[in-house]
Amino acid sequence: MNRRRAANNFTYISPCVKYMIFLLNFLFWLFGGLLIGIGLYAFHDKWRGTGLIRVNTVYDVLLDISLVLIIFGGVVFIVSFAGCIGALRENTCLLKFYSLCLLIFFLLEMAIAVIGFVFPHTMQSIVEESFTDKIIHKYRDNDDLRNFIDFAQKEFHCCGLSSEGYMDWSMNEYFNCSSPSREQCGVPYSCCINATNIAGGLINIMCGYGVQRLSVAEASKKVWTSGCIEVVRAYAERNLYTIAGVALSVALSQLFVIYLGKTLEGQIDLQKSRWTS
């Protein structure tokens, strides 16, 4: 009798695997929801302030941080929800969708990593040609993007994006030398080496005015002259082993989760075959 009852209660599905997948995806599901919430709040705040948001090209989406947060959060939310419910309800269709999405993400990340590590100068050229003029043009049109650029220029001690460095700002209608504004031939204050007044603690927003008229040697006394993409690439090369270690850890984690998902799929199929036999 006891043997028959034990045989009836036997299952191929490991509770450890099942609930590990559920817990991991539940946490990512909450994270995705948080990103969507932050993105929607930022988008609404910006729309309420300007009343008009133009989304005409794919670059308008990629350079709008609030939309990027909404899209990225939405992808994380949907994929993790599929893994969460698929594991909890033992649904192989959802688990297959979940594993396929993770595999696609993994392959895309590996492709970008290989190009970045093997062909860093090619990657730099592609990014410069694709985004420099668009980012510079939108500096004053998008508050989120402006704050991000100012943060990057201050943290990485750079100015502009491409190899032209601080001269990139000539592409912006406010900083162009033909502009009628007071900022003509200037750069944002975040390019300045010493933008903050030590005595008063105030930011001198005019510290970069007129530097485009100066030579590189003269301008370097007032502002950072190297483009941010070049500076970031050099920083990545100096910390190559650390970045490679983090990338490898992320890749192995993704492969482990994919393995768990495929393992649970196989266990569910075995259990179904036991029920039908």
Short mmCIF file of N, CA, C and O in Angstrom, two decimals, residues 89-185:
data_model
loop_
_atom_site.label_atom_id
_atom_site.label_comp_id
_atom_site.label_asym_id
_atom_site.label_seq_id
_atom_site.Cartn_x
_atom_site.Cartn_y
_atom_site.Cartn_z
N ARG A 89 2.94 27.52 -13.16
CA ARG A 89 1.83 26.72 -13.71
C ARG A 89 2.32 25.52 -14.51
O ARG A 89 1.53 24.78 -15.07
N GLU A 90 3.67 25.38 -14.60
CA GLU A 90 4.27 24.26 -15.33
C GLU A 90 3.80 24.24 -16.78
O GLU A 90 3.38 23.22 -17.33
N ASN A 91 3.86 25.43 -17.40
CA ASN A 91 3.41 25.62 -18.78
C ASN A 91 4.63 25.62 -19.68
O ASN A 91 5.45 26.54 -19.66
N THR A 92 4.76 24.58 -20.52
CA THR A 92 5.94 24.45 -21.38
C THR A 92 5.97 25.50 -22.48
O THR A 92 7.05 25.91 -22.91
N CYS A 93 4.82 25.95 -22.96
CA CYS A 93 4.79 26.99 -24.02
C CYS A 93 5.42 28.29 -23.52
O CYS A 93 6.25 28.90 -24.20
N LEU A 94 5.02 28.71 -22.32
CA LEU A 94 5.59 29.92 -21.74
C LEU A 94 7.07 29.74 -21.43
O LEU A 94 7.87 30.67 -21.63
N LEU A 95 7.45 28.57 -20.97
CA LEU A 95 8.86 28.31 -20.66
C LEU A 95 9.73 28.31 -21.93
O LEU A 95 10.86 28.80 -21.91
N LYS A 96 9.18 27.79 -23.02
CA LYS A 96 9.91 27.81 -24.29
C LYS A 96 10.08 29.24 -24.80
O LYS A 96 11.15 29.62 -25.30
N PHE A 97 9.02 30.04 -24.68
CA PHE A 97 9.10 31.45 -25.05
C PHE A 97 10.14 32.16 -24.20
O PHE A 97 10.96 32.95 -24.70
N TYR A 98 10.14 31.87 -22.93
CA TYR A 98 11.09 32.48 -21.98
C TYR A 98 12.53 32.09 -22.32
O TYR A 98 13.41 32.96 -22.40
N SER A 99 12.78 30.81 -22.56
CA SER A 99 14.13 30.34 -22.88
C SER A 99 14.61 30.91 -24.21
O SER A 99 15.78 31.28 -24.35
N LEU A 100 13.70 31.01 -25.18
CA LEU A 100 14.06 31.56 -26.50
C LEU A 100 14.46 33.03 -26.37
O LEU A 100 15.45 33.46 -26.97
N CYS A 101 13.70 33.80 -25.60
CA CYS A 101 14.02 35.21 -25.39
C CYS A 101 15.38 35.37 -24.73
O CYS A 101 16.20 36.21 -25.14
N LEU A 102 15.65 34.58 -23.70
CA LEU A 102 16.94 34.65 -23.02
C LEU A 102 18.08 34.29 -23.97
O LEU A 102 19.15 34.90 -23.92
N LEU A 103 17.85 33.30 -24.83
CA LEU A 103 18.88 32.90 -25.78
C LEU A 103 19.16 34.02 -26.78
O LEU A 103 20.32 34.30 -27.11
N ILE A 104 18.10 34.69 -27.25
CA ILE A 104 18.28 35.80 -28.19
C ILE A 104 19.05 36.95 -27.53
O ILE A 104 19.97 37.51 -28.11
N PHE A 105 18.68 37.27 -26.27
CA PHE A 105 19.40 38.31 -25.54
C PHE A 105 20.88 37.95 -25.38
O PHE A 105 21.76 38.80 -25.55
N PHE A 106 21.12 36.68 -25.05
CA PHE A 106 22.50 36.22 -24.84
C PHE A 106 23.32 36.36 -26.12
O PHE A 106 24.45 36.86 -26.10
N LEU A 107 22.76 35.94 -27.26
CA LEU A 107 23.48 36.01 -28.53
C LEU A 107 23.74 37.46 -28.94
O LEU A 107 24.82 37.78 -29.45
N LEU A 108 22.76 38.34 -28.72
CA LEU A 108 22.96 39.76 -29.04
C LEU A 108 24.06 40.37 -28.18
O LEU A 108 24.91 41.12 -28.67
N GLU A 109 24.05 40.04 -26.89
CA GLU A 109 25.07 40.56 -25.98
C GLU A 109 26.45 40.05 -26.37
O GLU A 109 27.43 40.81 -26.35
N MET A 110 26.53 38.77 -26.76
CA MET A 110 27.82 38.22 -27.16
C MET A 110 28.32 38.87 -28.45
O MET A 110 29.52 39.15 -28.59
N ALA A 111 27.41 39.14 -29.39
CA ALA A 111 27.81 39.78 -30.64
C ALA A 111 28.35 41.19 -30.38
O ALA A 111 29.40 41.58 -30.92
N ILE A 112 27.66 41.95 -29.53
CA ILE A 112 28.12 43.30 -29.19
C ILE A 112 29.45 43.25 -28.45
O ILE A 112 30.35 44.06 -28.71
N ALA A 113 29.59 42.29 -27.53
CA ALA A 113 30.83 42.16 -26.76
C ALA A 113 32.01 41.81 -27.67
O ALA A 113 33.10 42.37 -27.52
N VAL A 114 31.80 40.89 -28.60
CA VAL A 114 32.87 40.48 -29.52
C VAL A 114 33.31 41.67 -30.39
O VAL A 114 34.51 41.94 -30.54
N ILE A 115 32.33 42.39 -30.93
CA ILE A 115 32.66 43.55 -31.76
C ILE A 115 33.39 44.60 -30.93
O ILE A 115 34.37 45.21 -31.38
N GLY A 116 32.90 44.82 -29.70
CA GLY A 116 33.51 45.82 -28.84
C GLY A 116 34.93 45.48 -28.42
O GLY A 116 35.80 46.36 -28.37
N PHE A 117 35.20 44.20 -28.12
CA PHE A 117 36.52 43.79 -27.65
C PHE A 117 37.50 43.55 -28.81
O PHE A 117 38.68 43.88 -28.69
N VAL A 118 37.00 43.00 -29.91
CA VAL A 118 37.89 42.66 -31.02
C VAL A 118 38.10 43.85 -31.96
O VAL A 118 39.20 44.05 -32.48
N PHE A 119 37.03 44.62 -32.17
CA PHE A 119 37.11 45.77 -33.09
C PHE A 119 36.67 47.05 -32.37
O PHE A 119 35.67 47.66 -32.74
N PRO A 120 37.41 47.47 -31.35
CA PRO A 120 36.99 48.65 -30.58
C PRO A 120 36.94 49.93 -31.40
O PRO A 120 36.04 50.76 -31.24
N HIS A 121 37.90 50.11 -32.32
CA HIS A 121 37.93 51.33 -33.13
C HIS A 121 36.77 51.34 -34.13
O HIS A 121 36.21 52.41 -34.42
N THR A 122 36.44 50.17 -34.65
CA THR A 122 35.29 50.08 -35.56
C THR A 122 34.00 50.41 -34.82
O THR A 122 33.15 51.17 -35.34
N MET A 123 33.84 49.87 -33.62
CA MET A 123 32.67 50.18 -32.80
C MET A 123 32.60 51.67 -32.49
O MET A 123 31.53 52.29 -32.57
N GLN A 124 33.74 52.26 -32.17
CA GLN A 124 33.79 53.69 -31.87
C GLN A 124 33.36 54.50 -33.09
O GLN A 124 32.57 55.46 -32.96
N SER A 125 33.83 54.13 -34.26
CA SER A 125 33.48 54.86 -35.48
C SER A 125 31.99 54.76 -35.78
O SER A 125 31.36 55.75 -36.17
N ILE A 126 31.43 53.57 -35.59
CA ILE A 126 30.00 53.37 -35.86
C ILE A 126 29.15 54.22 -34.93
O ILE A 126 28.20 54.89 -35.36
N VAL A 127 29.51 54.22 -33.64
CA VAL A 127 28.75 55.01 -32.66
C VAL A 127 28.88 56.50 -32.95
O VAL A 127 27.90 57.24 -32.89
N GLU A 128 30.11 56.94 -33.27
CA GLU A 128 30.32 58.35 -33.57
C GLU A 128 29.50 58.80 -34.77
O GLU A 128 28.83 59.84 -34.74
N GLU A 129 29.55 58.02 -35.85
CA GLU A 129 28.85 58.40 -37.08
C GLU A 129 27.34 58.35 -36.91
O GLU A 129 26.60 59.13 -37.53
N SER A 130 26.86 57.43 -36.07
CA SER A 130 25.42 57.23 -35.94
C SER A 130 24.76 58.19 -34.97
O SER A 130 23.60 58.58 -35.16
N PHE A 131 25.49 58.58 -33.91
CA PHE A 131 24.81 59.30 -32.83
C PHE A 131 25.33 60.70 -32.53
O PHE A 131 24.61 61.48 -31.91
N THR A 132 26.56 61.03 -32.93
CA THR A 132 27.14 62.31 -32.52
C THR A 132 26.27 63.51 -32.87
O THR A 132 25.86 64.29 -32.00
N ASP A 133 25.97 63.67 -34.16
CA ASP A 133 25.21 64.86 -34.57
C ASP A 133 23.81 64.89 -33.98
O ASP A 133 23.30 65.94 -33.59
N LYS A 134 23.18 63.71 -33.84
CA LYS A 134 21.81 63.65 -33.32
C LYS A 134 21.76 64.00 -31.83
O LYS A 134 20.86 64.69 -31.38
N ILE A 135 22.75 63.49 -31.08
CA ILE A 135 22.80 63.79 -29.64
C ILE A 135 23.10 65.27 -29.42
O ILE A 135 22.47 65.93 -28.58
N ILE A 136 24.07 65.80 -30.17
CA ILE A 136 24.43 67.21 -30.02
C ILE A 136 23.25 68.11 -30.39
O ILE A 136 22.95 69.10 -29.70
N HIS A 137 22.53 67.77 -31.45
CA HIS A 137 21.38 68.57 -31.88
C HIS A 137 20.29 68.60 -30.82
O HIS A 137 19.62 69.62 -30.63
N LYS A 138 20.06 67.48 -30.13
CA LYS A 138 18.95 67.36 -29.20
C LYS A 138 19.30 67.80 -27.77
O LYS A 138 18.49 67.64 -26.87
N TYR A 139 20.48 68.34 -27.59
CA TYR A 139 20.94 68.67 -26.23
C TYR A 139 19.96 69.59 -25.50
O TYR A 139 19.67 69.39 -24.33
N ARG A 140 19.45 70.60 -26.16
CA ARG A 140 18.55 71.55 -25.53
C ARG A 140 17.08 71.17 -25.68
O ARG A 140 16.21 71.83 -25.11
N ASP A 141 16.79 70.15 -26.46
CA ASP A 141 15.39 69.77 -26.71
C ASP A 141 14.88 68.72 -25.74
O ASP A 141 13.67 68.49 -25.66
N ASN A 142 15.78 68.04 -25.05
CA ASN A 142 15.39 66.93 -24.19
C ASN A 142 16.10 67.06 -22.84
O ASN A 142 17.32 66.91 -22.75
N ASP A 143 15.33 67.37 -21.80
CA ASP A 143 15.93 67.60 -20.47
C ASP A 143 16.64 66.37 -19.94
O ASP A 143 17.73 66.48 -19.35
N ASP A 144 16.04 65.19 -20.14
CA ASP A 144 16.67 63.95 -19.63
C ASP A 144 18.00 63.70 -20.33
O ASP A 144 18.99 63.34 -19.69
N LEU A 145 18.01 63.90 -21.65
CA LEU A 145 19.24 63.69 -22.41
C LEU A 145 20.29 64.73 -22.02
O LEU A 145 21.48 64.39 -21.88
N ARG A 146 19.88 65.97 -21.81
CA ARG A 146 20.82 67.01 -21.41
C ARG A 146 21.46 66.69 -20.06
O ARG A 146 22.68 66.81 -19.90
N ASN A 147 20.66 66.25 -19.12
CA ASN A 147 21.20 65.89 -17.80
C ASN A 147 22.17 64.72 -17.90
O ASN A 147 23.20 64.69 -17.20
N PHE A 148 21.85 63.77 -18.77
CA PHE A 148 22.73 62.60 -18.96
C PHE A 148 24.06 63.02 -19.59
O PHE A 148 25.13 62.58 -19.16
N ILE A 149 24.01 63.89 -20.61
CA ILE A 149 25.23 64.36 -21.26
C ILE A 149 26.09 65.15 -20.28
O ILE A 149 27.31 64.96 -20.21
N ASP A 150 25.45 66.04 -19.51
CA ASP A 150 26.20 66.83 -18.53
C ASP A 150 26.86 65.93 -17.49
O ASP A 150 28.02 66.15 -17.10
N PHE A 151 26.14 64.91 -17.05
CA PHE A 151 26.70 63.96 -16.08
C PHE A 151 27.91 63.24 -16.68
O PHE A 151 28.95 63.12 -16.02
N ALA A 152 27.77 62.75 -17.93
CA ALA A 152 28.86 62.01 -18.57
C ALA A 152 30.08 62.90 -18.77
O ALA A 152 31.21 62.47 -18.53
N GLN A 153 29.87 64.14 -19.20
CA GLN A 153 31.00 65.03 -19.45
C GLN A 153 31.73 65.40 -18.16
O GLN A 153 32.96 65.50 -18.16
N LYS A 154 30.99 65.56 -17.08
CA LYS A 154 31.62 65.88 -15.80
C LYS A 154 32.35 64.68 -15.22
O LYS A 154 33.45 64.80 -14.67
N GLU A 155 31.73 63.49 -15.31
CA GLU A 155 32.31 62.30 -14.70
C GLU A 155 33.53 61.77 -15.46
O GLU A 155 34.51 61.32 -14.87
N PHE A 156 33.46 61.83 -16.80
CA PHE A 156 34.53 61.26 -17.62
C PHE A 156 35.52 62.33 -18.10
O PHE A 156 36.44 62.00 -18.85
N HIS A 157 35.31 63.58 -17.68
CA HIS A 157 36.22 64.67 -18.06
C HIS A 157 36.38 64.74 -19.58
O HIS A 157 37.50 64.65 -20.10
N CYS A 158 35.27 64.89 -20.27
CA CYS A 158 35.27 64.94 -21.72
C CYS A 158 34.33 66.03 -22.20
O CYS A 158 33.58 66.61 -21.40
N CYS A 159 34.36 66.30 -23.48
CA CYS A 159 33.50 67.34 -24.05
C CYS A 159 33.16 66.95 -25.48
O CYS A 159 34.06 66.71 -26.30
N GLY A 160 31.87 66.87 -25.80
CA GLY A 160 31.47 66.37 -27.11
C GLY A 160 31.52 64.86 -27.13
O GLY A 160 31.73 64.21 -26.10
N LEU A 161 31.35 64.30 -28.32
CA LEU A 161 31.33 62.84 -28.41
C LEU A 161 32.43 62.27 -29.30
O LEU A 161 33.10 61.32 -28.92
N SER A 162 32.61 62.83 -30.48
CA SER A 162 33.51 62.24 -31.47
C SER A 162 34.96 62.63 -31.22
O SER A 162 35.30 63.28 -30.22
N SER A 163 35.82 62.27 -32.15
CA SER A 163 37.23 62.61 -32.06
C SER A 163 37.47 64.11 -32.20
O SER A 163 38.56 64.60 -31.89
N GLU A 164 36.46 64.85 -32.67
CA GLU A 164 36.56 66.31 -32.76
C GLU A 164 36.48 66.97 -31.39
O GLU A 164 36.80 68.14 -31.23
N GLY A 165 36.03 66.23 -30.39
CA GLY A 165 35.98 66.73 -29.03
C GLY A 165 35.07 67.93 -28.85
O GLY A 165 33.92 67.94 -29.31
N TYR A 166 35.59 68.97 -28.21
CA TYR A 166 34.77 70.13 -27.88
C TYR A 166 34.21 70.85 -29.11
O TYR A 166 33.21 71.57 -29.02
N MET A 167 34.82 70.64 -30.28
CA MET A 167 34.34 71.28 -31.51
C MET A 167 33.04 70.66 -32.01
O MET A 167 32.39 71.21 -32.90
N ASP A 168 32.65 69.50 -31.44
CA ASP A 168 31.36 68.90 -31.80
C ASP A 168 30.21 69.86 -31.53
O ASP A 168 29.17 69.81 -32.21
N TRP A 169 30.38 70.72 -30.53
CA TRP A 169 29.28 71.60 -30.13
C TRP A 169 28.98 72.67 -31.16
O TRP A 169 27.98 73.39 -31.04
N SER A 170 29.80 72.76 -32.20
CA SER A 170 29.49 73.69 -33.29
C SER A 170 28.28 73.21 -34.09
O SER A 170 27.68 73.97 -34.85
N MET A 171 27.92 71.92 -33.91
CA MET A 171 26.75 71.38 -34.62
C MET A 171 25.44 71.72 -33.92
O MET A 171 24.36 71.47 -34.45
N ASN A 172 25.52 72.27 -32.72
CA ASN A 172 24.30 72.66 -31.99
C ASN A 172 23.95 74.11 -32.34
O ASN A 172 24.82 74.99 -32.37
N GLU A 173 22.67 74.36 -32.59
CA GLU A 173 22.26 75.68 -33.05
C GLU A 173 22.49 76.78 -32.01
O GLU A 173 22.60 77.96 -32.36
N TYR A 174 22.57 76.41 -30.73
CA TYR A 174 22.81 77.41 -29.69
C TYR A 174 24.29 77.72 -29.52
O TYR A 174 24.66 78.85 -29.16
N PHE A 175 25.16 76.72 -29.76
CA PHE A 175 26.59 76.90 -29.56
C PHE A 175 27.36 77.15 -30.86
O PHE A 175 28.56 77.38 -30.83
N ASN A 176 26.67 77.11 -31.98
CA ASN A 176 27.31 77.39 -33.27
C ASN A 176 27.81 78.83 -33.30
O ASN A 176 27.18 79.72 -32.75
N CYS A 177 28.94 79.06 -33.99
CA CYS A 177 29.51 80.41 -34.03
C CYS A 177 28.64 81.40 -34.81
O CYS A 177 28.85 82.61 -34.70
N SER A 178 27.71 80.88 -35.60
CA SER A 178 26.80 81.77 -36.33
C SER A 178 25.52 82.03 -35.56
O SER A 178 24.64 82.74 -36.04
N SER A 179 25.41 81.46 -34.36
CA SER A 179 24.21 81.64 -33.56
C SER A 179 24.15 83.07 -33.00
O SER A 179 25.17 83.64 -32.61
N PRO A 180 22.94 83.66 -32.95
CA PRO A 180 22.81 85.01 -32.38
C PRO A 180 22.81 85.03 -30.85
O PRO A 180 22.78 86.10 -30.24
N SER A 181 22.82 83.85 -30.22
CA SER A 181 22.74 83.79 -28.76
C SER A 181 24.09 84.12 -28.12
O SER A 181 25.13 84.13 -28.77
N ARG A 182 24.07 84.36 -26.82
CA ARG A 182 25.30 84.66 -26.08
C ARG A 182 26.21 83.44 -25.98
O ARG A 182 27.39 83.55 -25.65
N GLU A 183 25.66 82.25 -26.26
CA GLU A 183 26.42 81.00 -26.14
C GLU A 183 27.19 80.67 -27.41
O GLU A 183 27.82 79.61 -27.49
N GLN A 184 27.15 81.55 -28.42
CA GLN A 184 27.82 81.25 -29.69
C GLN A 184 29.29 80.94 -29.49
O GLN A 184 29.98 81.56 -28.67
N CYS A 185 29.77 79.94 -30.22
CA CYS A 185 31.15 79.46 -30.14
C CYS A 185 31.51 78.95 -28.75
O CYS A 185 32.70 78.90 -28.38
#
